[in-house]
Tab-separated table of C-alpha atoms in Angstrom:
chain	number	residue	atom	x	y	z
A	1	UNK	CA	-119.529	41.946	47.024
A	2	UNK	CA	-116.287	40.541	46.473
A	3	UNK	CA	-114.928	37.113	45.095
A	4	UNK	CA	-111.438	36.077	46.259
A	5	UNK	CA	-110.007	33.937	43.954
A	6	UNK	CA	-106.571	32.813	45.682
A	7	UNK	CA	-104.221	30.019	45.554
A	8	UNK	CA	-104.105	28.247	48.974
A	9	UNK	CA	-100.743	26.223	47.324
A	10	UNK	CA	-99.456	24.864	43.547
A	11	UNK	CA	-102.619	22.406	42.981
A	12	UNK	CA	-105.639	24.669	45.010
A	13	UNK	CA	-107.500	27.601	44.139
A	14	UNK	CA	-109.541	28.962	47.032
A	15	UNK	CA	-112.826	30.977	45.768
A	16	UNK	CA	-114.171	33.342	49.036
A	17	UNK	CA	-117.858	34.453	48.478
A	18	UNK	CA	-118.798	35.738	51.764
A	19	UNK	CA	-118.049	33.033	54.488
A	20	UNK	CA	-118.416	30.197	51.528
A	21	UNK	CA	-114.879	28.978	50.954
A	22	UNK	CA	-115.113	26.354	47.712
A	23	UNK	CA	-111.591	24.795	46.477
A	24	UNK	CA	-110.769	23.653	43.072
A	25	UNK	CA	-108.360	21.829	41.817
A	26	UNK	CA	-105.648	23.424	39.363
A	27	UNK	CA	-102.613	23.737	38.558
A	28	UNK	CA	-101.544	27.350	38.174
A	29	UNK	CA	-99.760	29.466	40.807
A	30	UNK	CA	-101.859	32.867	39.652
A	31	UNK	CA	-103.567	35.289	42.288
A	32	UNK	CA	-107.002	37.036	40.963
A	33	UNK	CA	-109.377	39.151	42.520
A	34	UNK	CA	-112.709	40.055	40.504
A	35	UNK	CA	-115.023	42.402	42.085
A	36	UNK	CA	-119.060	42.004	41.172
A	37	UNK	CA	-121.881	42.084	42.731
A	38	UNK	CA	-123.874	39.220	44.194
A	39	UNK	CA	-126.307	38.615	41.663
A	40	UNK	CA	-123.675	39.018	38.718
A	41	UNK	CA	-121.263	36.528	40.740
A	42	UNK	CA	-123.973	34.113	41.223
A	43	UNK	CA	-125.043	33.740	37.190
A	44	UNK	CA	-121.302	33.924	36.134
A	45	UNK	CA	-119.346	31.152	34.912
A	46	UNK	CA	-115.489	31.494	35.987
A	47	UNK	CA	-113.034	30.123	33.620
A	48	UNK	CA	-108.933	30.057	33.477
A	49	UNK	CA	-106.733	29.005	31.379
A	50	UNK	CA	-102.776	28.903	31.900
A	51	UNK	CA	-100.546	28.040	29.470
A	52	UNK	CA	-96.325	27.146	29.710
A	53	UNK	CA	-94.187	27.291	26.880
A	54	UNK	CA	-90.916	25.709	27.989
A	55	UNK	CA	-88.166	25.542	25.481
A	56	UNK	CA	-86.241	22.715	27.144
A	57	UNK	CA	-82.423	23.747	26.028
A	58	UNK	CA	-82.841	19.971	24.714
A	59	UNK	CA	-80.976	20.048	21.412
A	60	UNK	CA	-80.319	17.472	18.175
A	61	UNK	CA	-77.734	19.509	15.392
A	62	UNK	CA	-77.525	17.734	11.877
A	63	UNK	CA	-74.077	17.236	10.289
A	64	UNK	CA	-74.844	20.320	8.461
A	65	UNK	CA	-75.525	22.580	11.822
A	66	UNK	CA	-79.514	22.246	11.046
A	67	UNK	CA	-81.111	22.341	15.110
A	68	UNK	CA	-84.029	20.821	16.307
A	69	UNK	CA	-85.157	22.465	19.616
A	70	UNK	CA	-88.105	20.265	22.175
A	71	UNK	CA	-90.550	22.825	23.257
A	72	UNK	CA	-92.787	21.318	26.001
A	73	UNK	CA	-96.428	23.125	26.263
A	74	UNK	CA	-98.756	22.901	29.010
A	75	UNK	CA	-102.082	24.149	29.308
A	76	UNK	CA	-104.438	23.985	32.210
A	77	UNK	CA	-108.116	24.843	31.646
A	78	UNK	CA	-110.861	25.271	34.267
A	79	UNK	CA	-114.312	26.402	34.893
A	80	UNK	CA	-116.462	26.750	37.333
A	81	UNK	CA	-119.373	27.665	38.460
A	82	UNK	CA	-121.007	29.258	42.056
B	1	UNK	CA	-50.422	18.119	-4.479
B	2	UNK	CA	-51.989	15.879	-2.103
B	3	UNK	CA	-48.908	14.106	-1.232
B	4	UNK	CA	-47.258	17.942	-0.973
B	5	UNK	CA	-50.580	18.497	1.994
B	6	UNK	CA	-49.469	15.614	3.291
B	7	UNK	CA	-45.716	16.399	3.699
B	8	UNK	CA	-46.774	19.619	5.350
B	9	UNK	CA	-49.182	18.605	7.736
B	10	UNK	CA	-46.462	15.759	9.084
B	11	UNK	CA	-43.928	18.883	9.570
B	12	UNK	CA	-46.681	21.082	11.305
B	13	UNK	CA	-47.515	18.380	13.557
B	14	UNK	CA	-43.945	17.634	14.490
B	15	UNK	CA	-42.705	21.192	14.708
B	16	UNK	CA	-45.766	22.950	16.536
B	17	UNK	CA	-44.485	22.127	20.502
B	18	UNK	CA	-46.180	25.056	21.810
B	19	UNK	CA	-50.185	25.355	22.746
B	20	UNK	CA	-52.403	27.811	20.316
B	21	UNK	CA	-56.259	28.480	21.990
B	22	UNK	CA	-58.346	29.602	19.752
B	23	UNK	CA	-62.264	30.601	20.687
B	24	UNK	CA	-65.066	30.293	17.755
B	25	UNK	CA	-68.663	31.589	18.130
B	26	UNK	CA	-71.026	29.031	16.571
B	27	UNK	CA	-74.254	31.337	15.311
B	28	UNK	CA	-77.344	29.908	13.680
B	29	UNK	CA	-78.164	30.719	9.894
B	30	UNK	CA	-81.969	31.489	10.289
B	31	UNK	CA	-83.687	33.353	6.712
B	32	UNK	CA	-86.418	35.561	8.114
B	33	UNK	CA	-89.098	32.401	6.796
B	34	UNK	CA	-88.118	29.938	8.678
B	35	UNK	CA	-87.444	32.625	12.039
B	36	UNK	CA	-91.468	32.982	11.826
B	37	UNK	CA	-91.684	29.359	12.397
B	38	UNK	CA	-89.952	29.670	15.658
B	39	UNK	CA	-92.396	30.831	18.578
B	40	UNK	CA	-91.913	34.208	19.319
B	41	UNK	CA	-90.445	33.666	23.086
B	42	UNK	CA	-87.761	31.620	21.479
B	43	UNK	CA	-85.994	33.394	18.819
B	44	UNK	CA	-83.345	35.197	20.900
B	45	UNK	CA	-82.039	32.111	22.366
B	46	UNK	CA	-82.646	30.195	19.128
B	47	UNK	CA	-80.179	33.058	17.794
B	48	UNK	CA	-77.909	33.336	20.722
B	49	UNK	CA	-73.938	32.961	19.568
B	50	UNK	CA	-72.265	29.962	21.555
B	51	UNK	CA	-68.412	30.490	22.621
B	52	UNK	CA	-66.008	27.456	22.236
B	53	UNK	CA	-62.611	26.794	22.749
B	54	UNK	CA	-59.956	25.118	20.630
B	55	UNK	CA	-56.948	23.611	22.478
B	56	UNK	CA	-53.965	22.437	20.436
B	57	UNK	CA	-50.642	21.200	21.897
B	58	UNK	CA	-48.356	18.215	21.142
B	59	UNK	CA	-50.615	16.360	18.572
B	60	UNK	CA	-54.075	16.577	20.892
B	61	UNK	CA	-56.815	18.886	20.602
B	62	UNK	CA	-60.113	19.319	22.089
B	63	UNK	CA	-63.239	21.807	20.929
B	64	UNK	CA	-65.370	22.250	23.391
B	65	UNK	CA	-68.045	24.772	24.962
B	66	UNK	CA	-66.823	27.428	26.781
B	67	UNK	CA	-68.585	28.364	30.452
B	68	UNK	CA	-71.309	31.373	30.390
B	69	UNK	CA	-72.764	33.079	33.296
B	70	UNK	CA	-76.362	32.090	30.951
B	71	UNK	CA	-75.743	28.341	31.463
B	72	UNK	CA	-78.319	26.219	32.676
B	73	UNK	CA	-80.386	29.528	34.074
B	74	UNK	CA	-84.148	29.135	33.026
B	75	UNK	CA	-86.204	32.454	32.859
B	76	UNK	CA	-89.515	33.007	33.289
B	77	UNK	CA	-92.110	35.664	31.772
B	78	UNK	CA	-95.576	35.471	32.466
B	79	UNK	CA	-98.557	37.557	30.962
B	80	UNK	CA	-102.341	37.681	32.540
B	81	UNK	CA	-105.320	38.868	30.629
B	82	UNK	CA	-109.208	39.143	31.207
B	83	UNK	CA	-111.647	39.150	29.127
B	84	UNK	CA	-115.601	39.482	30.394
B	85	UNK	CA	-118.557	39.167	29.003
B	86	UNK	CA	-122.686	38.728	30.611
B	87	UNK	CA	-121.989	35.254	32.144
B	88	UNK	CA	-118.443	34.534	31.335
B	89	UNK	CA	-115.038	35.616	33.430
B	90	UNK	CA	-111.975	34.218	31.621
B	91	UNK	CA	-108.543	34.541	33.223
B	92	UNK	CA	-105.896	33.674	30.783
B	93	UNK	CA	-101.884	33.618	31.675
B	94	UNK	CA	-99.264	32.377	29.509
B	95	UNK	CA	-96.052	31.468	30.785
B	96	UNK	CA	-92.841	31.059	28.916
B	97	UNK	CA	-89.840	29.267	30.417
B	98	UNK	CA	-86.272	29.158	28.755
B	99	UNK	CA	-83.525	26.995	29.625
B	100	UNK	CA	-80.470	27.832	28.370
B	101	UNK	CA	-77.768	24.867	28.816
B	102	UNK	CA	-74.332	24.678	27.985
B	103	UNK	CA	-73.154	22.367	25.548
B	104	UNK	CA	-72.113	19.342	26.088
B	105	UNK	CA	-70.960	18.583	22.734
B	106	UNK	CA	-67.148	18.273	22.294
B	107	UNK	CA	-64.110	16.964	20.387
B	108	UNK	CA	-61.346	15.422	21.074
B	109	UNK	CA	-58.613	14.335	18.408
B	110	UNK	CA	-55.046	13.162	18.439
B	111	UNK	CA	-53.757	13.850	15.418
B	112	UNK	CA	-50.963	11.037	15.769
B	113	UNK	CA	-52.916	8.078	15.739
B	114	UNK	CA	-55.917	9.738	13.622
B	115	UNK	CA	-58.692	9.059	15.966
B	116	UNK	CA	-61.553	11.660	17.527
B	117	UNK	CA	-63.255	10.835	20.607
B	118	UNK	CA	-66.585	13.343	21.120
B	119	UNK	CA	-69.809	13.824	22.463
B	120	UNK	CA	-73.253	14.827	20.549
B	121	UNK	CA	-75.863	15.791	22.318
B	122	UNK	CA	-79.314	14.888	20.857
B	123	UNK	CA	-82.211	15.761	22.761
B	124	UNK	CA	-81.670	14.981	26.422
B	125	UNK	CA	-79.036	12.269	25.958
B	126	UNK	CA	-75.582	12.183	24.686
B	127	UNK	CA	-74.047	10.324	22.106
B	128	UNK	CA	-70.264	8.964	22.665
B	129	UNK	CA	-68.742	9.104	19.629
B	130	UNK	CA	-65.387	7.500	18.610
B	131	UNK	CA	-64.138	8.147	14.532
B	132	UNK	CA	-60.951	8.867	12.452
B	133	UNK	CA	-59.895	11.720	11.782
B	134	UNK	CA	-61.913	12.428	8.572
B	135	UNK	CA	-61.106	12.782	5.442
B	136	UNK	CA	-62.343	16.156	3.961
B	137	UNK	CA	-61.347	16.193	0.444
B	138	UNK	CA	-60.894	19.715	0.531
B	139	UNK	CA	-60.871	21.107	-2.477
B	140	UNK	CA	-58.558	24.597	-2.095
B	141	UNK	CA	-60.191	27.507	-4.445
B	142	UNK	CA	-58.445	30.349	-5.525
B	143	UNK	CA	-59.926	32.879	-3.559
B	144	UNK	CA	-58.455	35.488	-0.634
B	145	UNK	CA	-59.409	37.825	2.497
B	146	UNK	CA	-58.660	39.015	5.539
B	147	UNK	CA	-60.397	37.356	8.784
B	148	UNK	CA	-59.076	38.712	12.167
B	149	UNK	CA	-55.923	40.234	10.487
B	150	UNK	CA	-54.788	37.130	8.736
B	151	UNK	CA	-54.965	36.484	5.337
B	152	UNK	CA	-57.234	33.300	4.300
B	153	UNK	CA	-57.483	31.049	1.432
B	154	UNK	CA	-60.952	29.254	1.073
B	155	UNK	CA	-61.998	25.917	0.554
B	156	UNK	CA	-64.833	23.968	-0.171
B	157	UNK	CA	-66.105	20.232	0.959
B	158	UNK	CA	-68.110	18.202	0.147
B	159	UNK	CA	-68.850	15.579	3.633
B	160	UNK	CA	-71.598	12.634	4.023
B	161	UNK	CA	-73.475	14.878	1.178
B	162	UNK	CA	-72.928	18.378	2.920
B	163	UNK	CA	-71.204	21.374	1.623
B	164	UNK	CA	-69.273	22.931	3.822
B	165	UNK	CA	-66.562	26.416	3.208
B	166	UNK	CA	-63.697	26.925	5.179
B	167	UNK	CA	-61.437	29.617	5.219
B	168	UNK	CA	-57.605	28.988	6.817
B	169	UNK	CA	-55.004	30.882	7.044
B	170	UNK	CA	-51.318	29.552	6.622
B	171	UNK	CA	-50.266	32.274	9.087
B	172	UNK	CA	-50.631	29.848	11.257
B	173	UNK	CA	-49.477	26.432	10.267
B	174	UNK	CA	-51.237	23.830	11.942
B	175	UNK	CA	-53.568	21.659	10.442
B	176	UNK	CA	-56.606	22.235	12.849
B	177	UNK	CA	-60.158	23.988	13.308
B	178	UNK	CA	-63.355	24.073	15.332
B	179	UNK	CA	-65.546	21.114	15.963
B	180	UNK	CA	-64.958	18.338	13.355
B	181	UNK	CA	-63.178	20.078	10.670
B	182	UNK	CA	-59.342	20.554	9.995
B	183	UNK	CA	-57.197	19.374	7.205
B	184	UNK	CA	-55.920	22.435	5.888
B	185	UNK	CA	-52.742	23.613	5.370
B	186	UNK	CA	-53.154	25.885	8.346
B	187	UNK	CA	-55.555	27.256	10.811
B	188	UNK	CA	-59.245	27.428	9.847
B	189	UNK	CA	-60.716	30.491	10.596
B	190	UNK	CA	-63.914	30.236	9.408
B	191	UNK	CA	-66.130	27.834	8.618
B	192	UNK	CA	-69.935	27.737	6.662
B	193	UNK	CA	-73.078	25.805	5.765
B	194	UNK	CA	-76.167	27.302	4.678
B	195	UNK	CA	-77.426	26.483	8.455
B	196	UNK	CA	-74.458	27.336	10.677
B	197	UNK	CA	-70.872	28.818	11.183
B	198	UNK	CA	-68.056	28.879	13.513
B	199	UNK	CA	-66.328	32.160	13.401
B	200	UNK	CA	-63.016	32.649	15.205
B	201	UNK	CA	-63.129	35.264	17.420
B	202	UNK	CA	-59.612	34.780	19.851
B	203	UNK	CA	-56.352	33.447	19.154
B	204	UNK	CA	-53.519	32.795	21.707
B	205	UNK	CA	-50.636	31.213	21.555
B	206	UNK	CA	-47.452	30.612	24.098
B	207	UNK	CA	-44.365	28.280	24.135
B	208	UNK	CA	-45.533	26.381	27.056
B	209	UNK	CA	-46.735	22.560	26.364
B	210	UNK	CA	-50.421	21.793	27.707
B	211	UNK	CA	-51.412	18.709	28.481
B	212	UNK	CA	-54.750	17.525	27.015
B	213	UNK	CA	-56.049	14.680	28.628
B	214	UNK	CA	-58.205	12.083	26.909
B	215	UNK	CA	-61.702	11.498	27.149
B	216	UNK	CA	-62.974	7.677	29.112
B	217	UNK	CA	-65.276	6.371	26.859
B	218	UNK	CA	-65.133	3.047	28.943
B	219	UNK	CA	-68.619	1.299	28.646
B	220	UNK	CA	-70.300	3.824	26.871
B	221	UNK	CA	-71.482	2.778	23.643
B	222	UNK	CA	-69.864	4.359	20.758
B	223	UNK	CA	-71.160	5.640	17.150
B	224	UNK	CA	-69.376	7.076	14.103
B	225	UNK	CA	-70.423	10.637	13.001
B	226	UNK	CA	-71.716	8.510	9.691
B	227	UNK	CA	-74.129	6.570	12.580
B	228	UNK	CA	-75.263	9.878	14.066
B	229	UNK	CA	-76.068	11.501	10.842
B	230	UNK	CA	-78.378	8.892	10.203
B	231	UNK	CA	-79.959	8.840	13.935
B	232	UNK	CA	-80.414	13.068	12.994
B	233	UNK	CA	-81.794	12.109	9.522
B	234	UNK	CA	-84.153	9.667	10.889
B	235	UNK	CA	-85.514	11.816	14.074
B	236	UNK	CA	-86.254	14.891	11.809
B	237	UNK	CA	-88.125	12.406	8.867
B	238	UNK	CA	-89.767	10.552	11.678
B	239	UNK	CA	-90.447	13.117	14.389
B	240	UNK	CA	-94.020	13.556	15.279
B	241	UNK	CA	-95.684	16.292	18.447
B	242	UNK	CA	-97.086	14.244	21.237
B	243	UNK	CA	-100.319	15.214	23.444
B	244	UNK	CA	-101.256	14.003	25.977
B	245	UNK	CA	-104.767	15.482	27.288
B	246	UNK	CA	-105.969	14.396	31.380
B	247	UNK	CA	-108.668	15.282	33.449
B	248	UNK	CA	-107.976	16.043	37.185
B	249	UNK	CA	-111.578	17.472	38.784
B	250	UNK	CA	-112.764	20.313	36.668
B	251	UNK	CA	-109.306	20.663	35.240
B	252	UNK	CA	-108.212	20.008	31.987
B	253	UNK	CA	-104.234	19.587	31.806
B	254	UNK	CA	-102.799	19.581	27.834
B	255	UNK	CA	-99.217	18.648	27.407
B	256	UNK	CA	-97.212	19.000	24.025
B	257	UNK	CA	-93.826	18.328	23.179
B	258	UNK	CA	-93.057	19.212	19.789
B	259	UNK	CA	-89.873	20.110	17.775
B	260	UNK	CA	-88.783	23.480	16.237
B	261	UNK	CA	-86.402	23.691	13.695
């Protein structure tokens, strides 16, 4: 038995049990493939979490050459379950 | 033997026809504390050297940054680890995304009517900036070595409550250096806070004239580098991380913006 966790584009996650095709919602580009069998897959909860660390190159210097860098952070969390 | 500064600094100006370029590299001064503050992704561009350029001819000069192959490129690493237990599959990846920009901060000065035009970038805007050419105060200490084959005398400042040290050498006798500072009797090499420094790292100089055009500051709205020292002051004192936390479906999207220093 095989789950196909895939991402049909940037927002959708496509989960393939069998012929069931369910779609989630989530933001994450990442490609997973988890292989179980159908009674484990059924009882399992599936859960993701991405995170981005983005230092911007956004700057402020003191007088006195102290810098202050912006770091943005995302994080996308989801579960599910079959 | 301010008046004797003085009489010098009118004969470099009026006898130095010719254009000197000189490059610095600015570095960070980071003690291995406050590096652990920084996230880990971040450090080697938080410690990256930046190139400038110093142009001097005829009584102008500009400092500005100079172009890299690195600017404005983001990278991207990404990491992906599972963990499973009885009833629980967790995917996590973390992403890390660097932008490194060039930048935009520069000065202009023409050293015959005293006045500085630049730019300060803070955050994602920039700050027009129009000022005199300041007074330093420099206070010229008995001290001596060698940078880049000249020979340099130090100095030490005290500006808007900042200590700066300078080393110029009178090698080259022109009253200029990197970014803000000059008012030497000659060419600063090298100058220090306990954050940051400008090193020199290039010098050329020909007989040719080059024109240095002046910045159009028309409609922009101007501060002193008094005004943005207190913007700076204020953003670090009043600086707080944002969150913002939404739901879309099952998904739970987190965004932070917060500040490293």
């Amino acid at each position: 038995m095989v789950a196909s966790f895939s991402f049909a584009n940037e927002k959708t996650i496509e989960i393939v049990v069998e012929n069931n095709v369910q779609t989630v919602s989530i933001e994450t580009q990442q490609t997973e493939t988890v292989f179980l069998s159908k009674e484990e897959m059924l009882k399992m909860r599936y859960c993701w979490t991405s995170s981005m660390s983005w230092l911007t190159g956004n700057t402020a210097t003191g007088m006195d050459g102290e810098v202050l860098y912006e770091v943005i952070t995302y994080t996308w969390t989801s579960c599910i379950e079959i | 033997m301010k008046l004797n500064i003085f009489l010098f600094l009118l004969v470099c100006f009026n006898t130095y026809a010719q254009t000197i370029s000189i490059d610095y590299s600015e570095n960070r001064k980071i003690s291995a504390e406050k590096l652990e503050n920084i996230p880990r992704f971040a450090r080697e561009e938080v410690l990256k050297p930046k190139l400038f350029n110093l142009i001097y001819s005829n009584g102008k000069s500009l400092y500005k940054a100079i172009e890299s192959s690195d600017d404005n490129k983001t990278t991207e690493s990404k990491k992906v680890t599972e963990k499973q237990t009885d009833d629980l599959v967790e995917i996590n990846t973390v992403a890390t995304k660097i932008t490194s920009k060039k930048s935009e901060r520069f000065f202009f000065k023409n050293y015959i009517n005293k006045e500085m035009l630049f730019v300060w970038p803070h955050m994602s805007d920039n700050i027009y900036g129009k000022d005199t050419i300041q007074n330093w105060d420099w206070n010229i200490i008995d001290e001596t070595k060698t940078i880049e084959g000249f020979k340099c005398k130090k100095a030490i400042s005290n500006w808007l409550g900042y200590d700066f040290t300078a080393w110029y050498t009178e090698d080259i006798a022109i009253s200029i250096g990197p970014d803000r500072f000059d008012g030497l009797p000659g060419l600063i090499l090298y100058v220090s806070t306990p954050n940051f420094e400008w090193k020199v790292v290039k010098i050329n100089q020909t007989n040719n004239e080059t024109k240095i055009e002046e910045p159009n500051f028309e409609n922009k709205k101007i501060k002193t580098l008094s005004e943005i020292n207190d913007i700076f002051i204020n953003k670090m004192k009043n600086h707080t991380p944002s969150k913002t936390i939404t739901q879309d479906g099952n998904t739970t999207i987190t965004r932070e913006n917060t500040i490293i220093k």
